[in-house]
Amino acid sequence: MTLLPANEELDLQLLKRPVEDVLAGFLAVKRARNTASRLPDLTTALRDFVMAGGKRLRPVLTLVGWHAAGAHGAPSTVHHLAASLELFHAFALIHDDVMDRSDTRRGQPTIHRTFAQQHTGPGTAHAAERFGEGAAILVGDLALVWSDELLHAGHPTPAQLDNVLPLLAEMRSEVAFGQFLDLEAGGTTHHSVETALNVIRYKTAKYTIERPLHLGAALAGAGHTTLEQLSAYAIPLGEAFQLRDDLLGVFGDPATTGKPALDDLREGKATVLIALALERAHPAQAATLRHYLGNPALTEDQAHAARRIITATGADLFVEEMITERYEQALFSLRKAPFAVPAVQALSRLADSAVRRHT
């Protein structure tokens, strides 16, 4: 079943609506069923986190991938697949915030901070922190388990599951590998640009762009050639997306990004931006920047000084060039792909929003 004539535009905002409905309905049922002691706290926390907003980029890409491959099959099935990816993404974000010890997400306290504040048991602030982290891990685990349940609630056919499940397993493994690479490189100021790009490919390019497109296309019965054509677009765009994210992590406005512009510097996040700045800095600049990076007590004044060093090296401008180069590569690949016109137009608009965003 194809939902659109070949010449009709895909409205990206409209694509989200049935996914939002599936998520809201599924989480409402889960919360209503979990009436024992503290269980509503976990389900409410997950519901509030998932429904608080977010770009829904992965669900939208799943639906666009489905259309790119012909939109074969029941729309409800792809809506459930897309919604399941948003639950998986909630799992990844919640655990990532615990590992990074982040205070906010989307302008709100992170799950582990919220539970720590609610801790009523005896003990120290450390006990509250441990409780918050443990509760957040469990909320993330619920999101992971329920993402599988939500996928199957869309009643995919055996053939669709045969196409989708291997790709889903690959995506989940890649996220774990990418997270470990990021964890391993974090806190050190001696990572290379190559190392940082490797983290991007695993943690973002494949997970954020490539696999959602693959999964939607696979659900529609796409073959290997179609998946390769989607990859040619997705990998450079995913790298550009993360490079933009890294710039926003240091230079973004917290009022629009929803995340403090101190977090990446305090964490000493192993980004291409920082690797380039350290490579290009003269010894005194590099020593000062290394002193600031990874300092959990970094002040706004120190962060401002770190930003001045980064801009003095021209690292930010070079990252902008890298974003443009990858954006153009993605669009070149897209122009060569034999996808339906509405899908090509949608992917082109998504590329624009991914690299030109301010949040």
Short mmCIF file of C-alpha atoms in Angstrom, two decimals:
data_model
loop_
_atom_site.label_atom_id
_atom_site.label_comp_id
_atom_site.label_asym_id
_atom_site.label_seq_id
_atom_site.Cartn_x
_atom_site.Cartn_y
_atom_site.Cartn_z
CA MET A 1 0.00 0.00 0.00
CA THR A 2 1.44 3.40 -1.03
CA LEU A 3 0.12 6.38 0.93
CA LEU A 4 1.15 9.15 -1.46
CA PRO A 5 0.96 9.80 -5.18
CA ALA A 6 4.41 10.16 -6.71
CA ASN A 7 4.07 13.94 -7.00
CA GLU A 8 2.64 14.70 -3.55
CA GLU A 9 4.89 16.22 -0.88
CA LEU A 10 5.68 14.44 2.36
CA ASP A 11 4.73 16.72 5.24
CA LEU A 12 7.30 15.98 7.94
CA GLN A 13 5.16 17.41 10.72
CA LEU A 14 2.19 15.29 9.68
CA LEU A 15 4.43 12.21 9.64
CA LYS A 16 5.03 12.68 13.37
CA ARG A 17 1.40 12.79 14.45
CA PRO A 18 0.50 9.09 14.30
CA VAL A 19 3.82 8.27 15.98
CA GLU A 20 2.99 10.66 18.82
CA ASP A 21 -0.43 9.03 19.13
CA VAL A 22 1.08 5.54 19.30
CA LEU A 23 3.61 6.62 21.95
CA ALA A 24 1.03 8.44 24.07
CA GLY A 25 -1.45 5.58 23.92
CA PHE A 26 1.11 2.90 24.70
CA LEU A 27 2.60 4.75 27.67
CA ALA A 28 -0.84 5.66 29.04
CA VAL A 29 -1.82 1.99 29.06
CA LYS A 30 1.45 1.03 30.73
CA ARG A 31 1.00 3.60 33.48
CA ALA A 32 -2.60 2.56 34.10
CA ARG A 33 -1.55 -1.08 34.53
CA ASN A 34 1.36 -0.44 36.87
CA THR A 35 -0.47 0.41 40.07
CA ALA A 36 1.82 -1.32 42.57
CA SER A 37 3.86 0.71 45.08
CA ARG A 38 6.59 2.68 43.22
CA LEU A 39 5.96 1.39 39.71
CA PRO A 40 3.87 4.41 38.65
CA ASP A 41 6.89 6.59 39.44
CA LEU A 42 8.99 4.75 36.86
CA THR A 43 6.31 4.72 34.18
CA THR A 44 5.38 8.35 34.81
CA ALA A 45 9.02 9.38 34.59
CA LEU A 46 9.40 7.58 31.27
CA ARG A 47 6.12 8.94 29.91
CA ASP A 48 7.02 12.51 30.88
CA PHE A 49 10.50 12.16 29.40
CA VAL A 50 9.30 10.75 26.09
CA MET A 51 6.33 13.08 25.67
CA ALA A 52 8.16 16.24 26.76
CA GLY A 53 9.32 16.92 23.23
CA GLY A 54 12.29 16.17 21.05
CA LYS A 55 12.78 16.40 17.32
CA ARG A 56 11.53 12.84 16.64
CA LEU A 57 14.20 12.70 13.96
CA ARG A 58 14.58 8.92 14.01
CA PRO A 59 10.84 8.19 13.69
CA VAL A 60 10.54 10.69 10.85
CA LEU A 61 13.51 9.15 9.04
CA THR A 62 11.98 5.69 9.52
CA LEU A 63 8.81 6.86 7.81
CA VAL A 64 10.72 8.61 5.03
CA GLY A 65 12.78 5.45 4.48
CA TRP A 66 9.54 3.49 4.22
CA HIS A 67 8.25 5.89 1.58
CA ALA A 68 11.60 5.85 -0.26
CA ALA A 69 11.25 2.07 -0.64
CA GLY A 70 7.66 2.22 -1.88
CA ALA A 71 5.62 2.39 1.36
CA HIS A 72 4.49 -1.23 1.12
CA GLY A 73 2.57 -2.65 4.06
CA ALA A 74 0.18 -1.40 6.73
CA PRO A 75 0.81 2.20 7.89
CA SER A 76 0.11 1.16 11.49
CA THR A 77 3.08 -1.22 11.38
CA VAL A 78 5.57 1.45 10.36
CA HIS A 79 4.09 3.87 12.91
CA HIS A 80 4.73 1.34 15.66
CA LEU A 81 8.25 0.70 14.38
CA ALA A 82 8.96 4.44 14.33
CA ALA A 83 7.53 4.87 17.84
CA SER A 84 9.61 1.94 19.11
CA LEU A 85 12.76 3.73 17.95
CA GLU A 86 11.78 6.74 20.03
CA LEU A 87 11.50 4.50 23.09
CA PHE A 88 14.91 3.01 22.29
CA HIS A 89 16.25 6.55 21.96
CA ALA A 90 14.84 7.39 25.40
CA PHE A 91 16.76 4.42 26.80
CA ALA A 92 19.97 5.64 25.17
CA LEU A 93 19.55 9.25 26.34
CA ILE A 94 18.66 8.37 29.92
CA HIS A 95 21.67 6.08 30.29
CA ASP A 96 23.89 8.59 28.50
CA ASP A 97 22.86 11.30 30.97
CA VAL A 98 23.79 9.02 33.87
CA MET A 99 27.21 8.28 32.37
CA ASP A 100 27.80 11.96 31.61
CA ARG A 101 26.33 13.10 34.96
CA SER A 102 24.31 15.68 33.05
CA ASP A 103 22.01 17.98 35.01
CA THR A 104 19.49 18.87 32.31
CA ARG A 105 17.97 17.43 29.17
CA ARG A 106 15.61 19.38 26.90
CA GLY A 107 15.61 22.20 29.41
CA GLN A 108 14.43 19.98 32.28
CA PRO A 109 16.28 18.11 35.06
CA THR A 110 17.58 14.74 33.90
CA ILE A 111 15.86 11.59 35.15
CA HIS A 112 18.60 10.72 37.64
CA ARG A 113 18.61 14.26 39.07
CA THR A 114 14.82 14.18 39.43
CA PHE A 115 14.84 10.89 41.33
CA ALA A 116 17.75 12.05 43.50
CA GLN A 117 15.69 15.08 44.54
CA GLN A 118 12.77 12.78 45.40
CA HIS A 119 14.89 10.49 47.57
CA THR A 120 13.30 10.24 51.01
CA GLY A 121 15.41 7.49 52.57
CA PRO A 122 18.10 7.99 55.18
CA GLY A 123 21.64 8.80 54.26
CA THR A 124 23.79 11.42 52.63
CA ALA A 125 23.63 13.33 49.40
CA HIS A 126 25.70 10.50 47.95
CA ALA A 127 22.93 8.04 48.84
CA ALA A 128 20.38 10.25 47.06
CA GLU A 129 22.65 10.43 44.03
CA ARG A 130 23.05 6.65 43.95
CA PHE A 131 19.30 6.21 44.24
CA GLY A 132 18.71 8.66 41.40
CA GLU A 133 21.21 6.93 39.13
CA GLY A 134 19.81 3.48 39.90
CA ALA A 135 16.24 4.60 39.27
CA ALA A 136 17.23 6.26 36.00
CA ILE A 137 18.98 3.11 34.81
CA LEU A 138 15.78 1.17 35.48
CA VAL A 139 13.67 3.75 33.62
CA GLY A 140 16.06 3.38 30.69
CA ASP A 141 15.81 -0.39 30.90
CA LEU A 142 12.02 -0.15 30.78
CA ALA A 143 12.26 2.01 27.66
CA LEU A 144 14.50 -0.60 26.01
CA VAL A 145 12.23 -3.53 26.88
CA TRP A 146 9.08 -1.67 25.89
CA SER A 147 10.60 -0.61 22.57
CA ASP A 148 10.54 -4.28 21.56
CA GLU A 149 7.00 -4.70 22.81
CA LEU A 150 5.86 -1.63 20.88
CA LEU A 151 7.44 -2.89 17.65
CA HIS A 152 5.53 -6.16 17.87
CA ALA A 153 2.31 -4.36 18.81
CA GLY A 154 2.27 -3.10 15.22
CA HIS A 155 1.79 -6.70 14.03
CA PRO A 156 4.63 -6.90 11.50
CA THR A 157 4.47 -9.94 9.24
CA PRO A 158 7.07 -12.72 9.60
CA ALA A 159 8.72 -11.47 6.39
CA GLN A 160 8.90 -7.93 7.76
CA LEU A 161 10.44 -9.16 11.01
CA ASP A 162 13.01 -11.15 9.03
CA ASN A 163 13.98 -7.92 7.25
CA VAL A 164 13.91 -5.62 10.26
CA LEU A 165 15.25 -7.58 13.24
CA PRO A 166 18.83 -8.10 11.93
CA LEU A 167 19.12 -4.37 11.23
CA LEU A 168 17.69 -3.55 14.63
CA ALA A 169 20.24 -5.83 16.29
CA GLU A 170 23.04 -4.15 14.33
CA MET A 171 21.81 -0.70 15.36
CA ARG A 172 21.71 -1.63 19.03
CA SER A 173 25.21 -3.09 18.91
CA GLU A 174 26.53 -0.02 17.12
CA VAL A 175 25.04 2.26 19.78
CA ALA A 176 26.78 0.26 22.53
CA PHE A 177 30.10 0.28 20.64
CA GLY A 178 29.82 4.02 19.96
CA GLN A 179 28.94 4.76 23.56
CA PHE A 180 31.94 2.79 24.77
CA LEU A 181 34.25 4.60 22.35
CA ASP A 182 32.86 7.89 23.61
CA LEU A 183 33.27 6.79 27.23
CA GLU A 184 36.82 5.63 26.57
CA ALA A 185 37.81 8.88 24.89
CA GLY A 186 36.03 11.12 27.40
CA GLY A 187 38.05 12.84 30.07
CA THR A 188 41.26 12.72 28.05
CA THR A 189 42.62 15.61 26.04
CA HIS A 190 44.86 13.48 23.85
CA HIS A 191 42.29 12.06 21.44
CA SER A 192 42.74 12.60 17.70
CA VAL A 193 40.37 13.90 15.04
CA GLU A 194 40.27 10.36 13.64
CA THR A 195 39.19 8.96 17.01
CA ALA A 196 36.49 11.60 17.37
CA LEU A 197 35.18 10.87 13.86
CA ASN A 198 35.06 7.16 14.67
CA VAL A 199 32.85 7.92 17.68
CA ILE A 200 30.60 10.05 15.47
CA ARG A 201 30.17 7.28 12.89
CA TYR A 202 29.13 4.70 15.44
CA LYS A 203 27.23 6.82 17.92
CA THR A 204 25.46 9.25 15.59
CA ALA A 205 25.81 8.79 11.84
CA LYS A 206 24.69 5.18 11.84
CA TYR A 207 22.27 5.37 14.76
CA THR A 208 20.62 8.71 14.10
CA ILE A 209 20.37 8.72 10.31
CA GLU A 210 21.38 5.47 8.59
CA ARG A 211 19.63 2.80 10.64
CA PRO A 212 16.24 4.55 10.95
CA LEU A 213 16.19 4.95 7.15
CA HIS A 214 17.25 1.32 6.74
CA LEU A 215 14.61 0.05 9.13
CA GLY A 216 11.77 1.91 7.43
CA ALA A 217 12.95 0.82 4.01
CA ALA A 218 13.43 -2.79 5.15
CA LEU A 219 9.88 -2.86 6.52
CA ALA A 220 8.72 -1.93 3.00
CA GLY A 221 10.77 -4.79 1.53
CA ALA A 222 13.81 -2.86 0.30
CA GLY A 223 16.78 -4.82 -1.00
CA HIS A 224 20.51 -4.42 -0.43
CA THR A 225 20.98 -1.84 -3.21
CA THR A 226 18.37 0.50 -1.74
CA LEU A 227 19.96 0.23 1.69
CA GLU A 228 23.37 1.10 0.22
CA GLN A 229 21.91 4.13 -1.53
CA LEU A 230 20.39 5.29 1.73
CA SER A 231 23.75 4.81 3.46
CA ALA A 232 25.49 7.01 0.91
CA TYR A 233 23.20 9.83 1.99
CA ALA A 234 22.99 8.97 5.67
CA ILE A 235 26.60 8.58 6.78
CA PRO A 236 27.92 12.00 5.66
CA LEU A 237 24.74 13.68 6.87
CA GLY A 238 24.97 11.94 10.23
CA GLU A 239 28.54 13.15 10.61
CA ALA A 240 27.47 16.69 9.70
CA PHE A 241 24.61 16.47 12.21
CA GLN A 242 26.95 15.50 15.06
CA LEU A 243 29.56 18.09 14.08
CA ARG A 244 26.83 20.71 14.33
CA ASP A 245 25.81 19.26 17.68
CA ASP A 246 29.39 19.54 18.92
CA LEU A 247 29.54 23.20 17.94
CA LEU A 248 26.25 23.84 19.73
CA GLY A 249 27.55 21.98 22.77
CA VAL A 250 30.22 24.66 23.21
CA PHE A 251 28.82 27.75 21.48
CA GLY A 252 25.05 27.15 21.60
CA ASP A 253 22.54 29.21 23.52
CA PRO A 254 21.16 27.11 26.42
CA ALA A 255 17.82 28.90 26.07
CA THR A 256 17.37 27.27 22.65
CA THR A 257 19.40 24.06 22.98
CA GLY A 258 17.91 23.14 26.38
CA LYS A 259 21.35 22.07 27.59
CA PRO A 260 24.04 24.11 29.39
CA ALA A 261 26.90 25.19 27.14
CA LEU A 262 29.26 24.13 29.93
CA ASP A 263 28.49 20.40 29.87
CA ASP A 264 30.73 19.36 26.96
CA LEU A 265 33.66 21.38 28.32
CA ARG A 266 33.17 20.14 31.89
CA GLU A 267 32.98 16.57 30.63
CA GLY A 268 36.01 17.02 28.40
CA LYS A 269 33.97 15.52 25.59
CA ALA A 270 36.12 13.98 22.86
CA THR A 271 34.83 15.96 19.90
CA VAL A 272 36.33 16.81 16.55
CA LEU A 273 36.10 20.48 17.54
CA ILE A 274 38.27 20.00 20.63
CA ALA A 275 40.73 17.68 18.87
CA LEU A 276 41.22 20.27 16.11
CA ALA A 277 41.63 23.10 18.61
CA LEU A 278 44.33 21.21 20.51
CA GLU A 279 46.14 20.26 17.30
CA ARG A 280 46.14 23.86 16.05
CA ALA A 281 46.83 25.65 19.35
CA HIS A 282 50.29 26.86 20.28
CA PRO A 283 51.72 25.25 23.43
CA ALA A 284 50.49 27.86 25.91
CA GLN A 285 46.96 27.83 24.45
CA ALA A 286 46.87 24.03 24.44
CA ALA A 287 48.03 23.85 28.06
CA THR A 288 45.34 26.33 29.14
CA LEU A 289 42.63 24.53 27.19
CA ARG A 290 43.66 21.16 28.64
CA HIS A 291 43.48 22.69 32.11
CA TYR A 292 39.87 23.71 31.53
CA LEU A 293 38.66 20.56 29.78
CA GLY A 294 37.17 17.89 32.02
CA ASN A 295 36.94 20.22 35.02
CA PRO A 296 33.52 19.56 36.62
CA ALA A 297 33.74 22.89 38.46
CA LEU A 298 34.42 24.93 35.30
CA THR A 299 33.03 28.45 35.66
CA GLU A 300 31.33 30.58 33.00
CA ASP A 301 34.41 32.83 32.85
CA GLN A 302 36.69 29.85 32.31
CA ALA A 303 34.34 28.47 29.66
CA HIS A 304 34.43 31.84 27.91
CA ALA A 305 38.23 31.71 27.96
CA ALA A 306 38.16 28.18 26.51
CA ARG A 307 35.85 29.35 23.73
CA ARG A 308 38.24 32.20 22.92
CA ILE A 309 41.11 29.72 22.52
CA ILE A 310 39.00 27.48 20.27
CA THR A 311 38.02 30.37 18.00
CA ALA A 312 41.59 31.69 17.97
CA THR A 313 42.75 28.37 16.50
CA GLY A 314 40.07 28.51 13.80
CA ALA A 315 38.82 25.07 14.82
CA ASP A 316 35.20 26.21 14.79
CA LEU A 317 35.49 27.51 11.22
CA PHE A 318 37.15 24.28 10.08
CA VAL A 319 34.31 22.26 11.61
CA GLU A 320 31.86 24.47 9.71
CA GLU A 321 33.72 23.56 6.51
CA MET A 322 33.51 19.87 7.40
CA ILE A 323 29.75 20.23 7.93
CA THR A 324 29.29 21.89 4.54
CA GLU A 325 31.42 19.28 2.77
CA ARG A 326 29.44 16.38 4.25
CA TYR A 327 26.12 18.09 3.65
CA GLU A 328 26.97 18.52 -0.05
CA GLN A 329 28.14 14.91 -0.28
CA ALA A 330 24.82 13.72 1.18
CA LEU A 331 22.80 15.79 -1.29
CA PHE A 332 24.95 14.58 -4.22
CA SER A 333 24.25 10.97 -3.24
CA LEU A 334 20.56 11.75 -2.87
CA ARG A 335 20.34 13.23 -6.37
CA LYS A 336 21.70 9.98 -7.83
CA ALA A 337 19.32 7.71 -5.90
CA PRO A 338 16.18 6.42 -7.68
CA PHE A 339 13.83 7.19 -4.79
CA ALA A 340 10.34 8.60 -5.23
CA VAL A 341 10.34 12.39 -5.59
CA PRO A 342 8.47 13.04 -2.30
CA ALA A 343 11.06 11.01 -0.39
CA VAL A 344 13.96 12.83 -2.09
CA GLN A 345 12.41 16.19 -1.27
CA ALA A 346 11.82 15.17 2.34
CA LEU A 347 15.38 13.91 2.75
CA SER A 348 16.70 17.16 1.27
CA ARG A 349 14.67 19.20 3.77
CA LEU A 350 15.84 17.00 6.62
CA ALA A 351 19.45 17.54 5.56
CA ASP A 352 18.91 21.30 5.63
CA SER A 353 17.38 21.23 9.11
CA ALA A 354 20.06 18.86 10.44
CA VAL A 355 23.01 21.06 9.56
CA ARG A 356 21.50 24.53 9.85
CA ARG A 357 19.76 24.06 13.20
CA HIS A 358 20.30 26.17 16.30
CA THR A 359 18.99 23.57 18.78
#
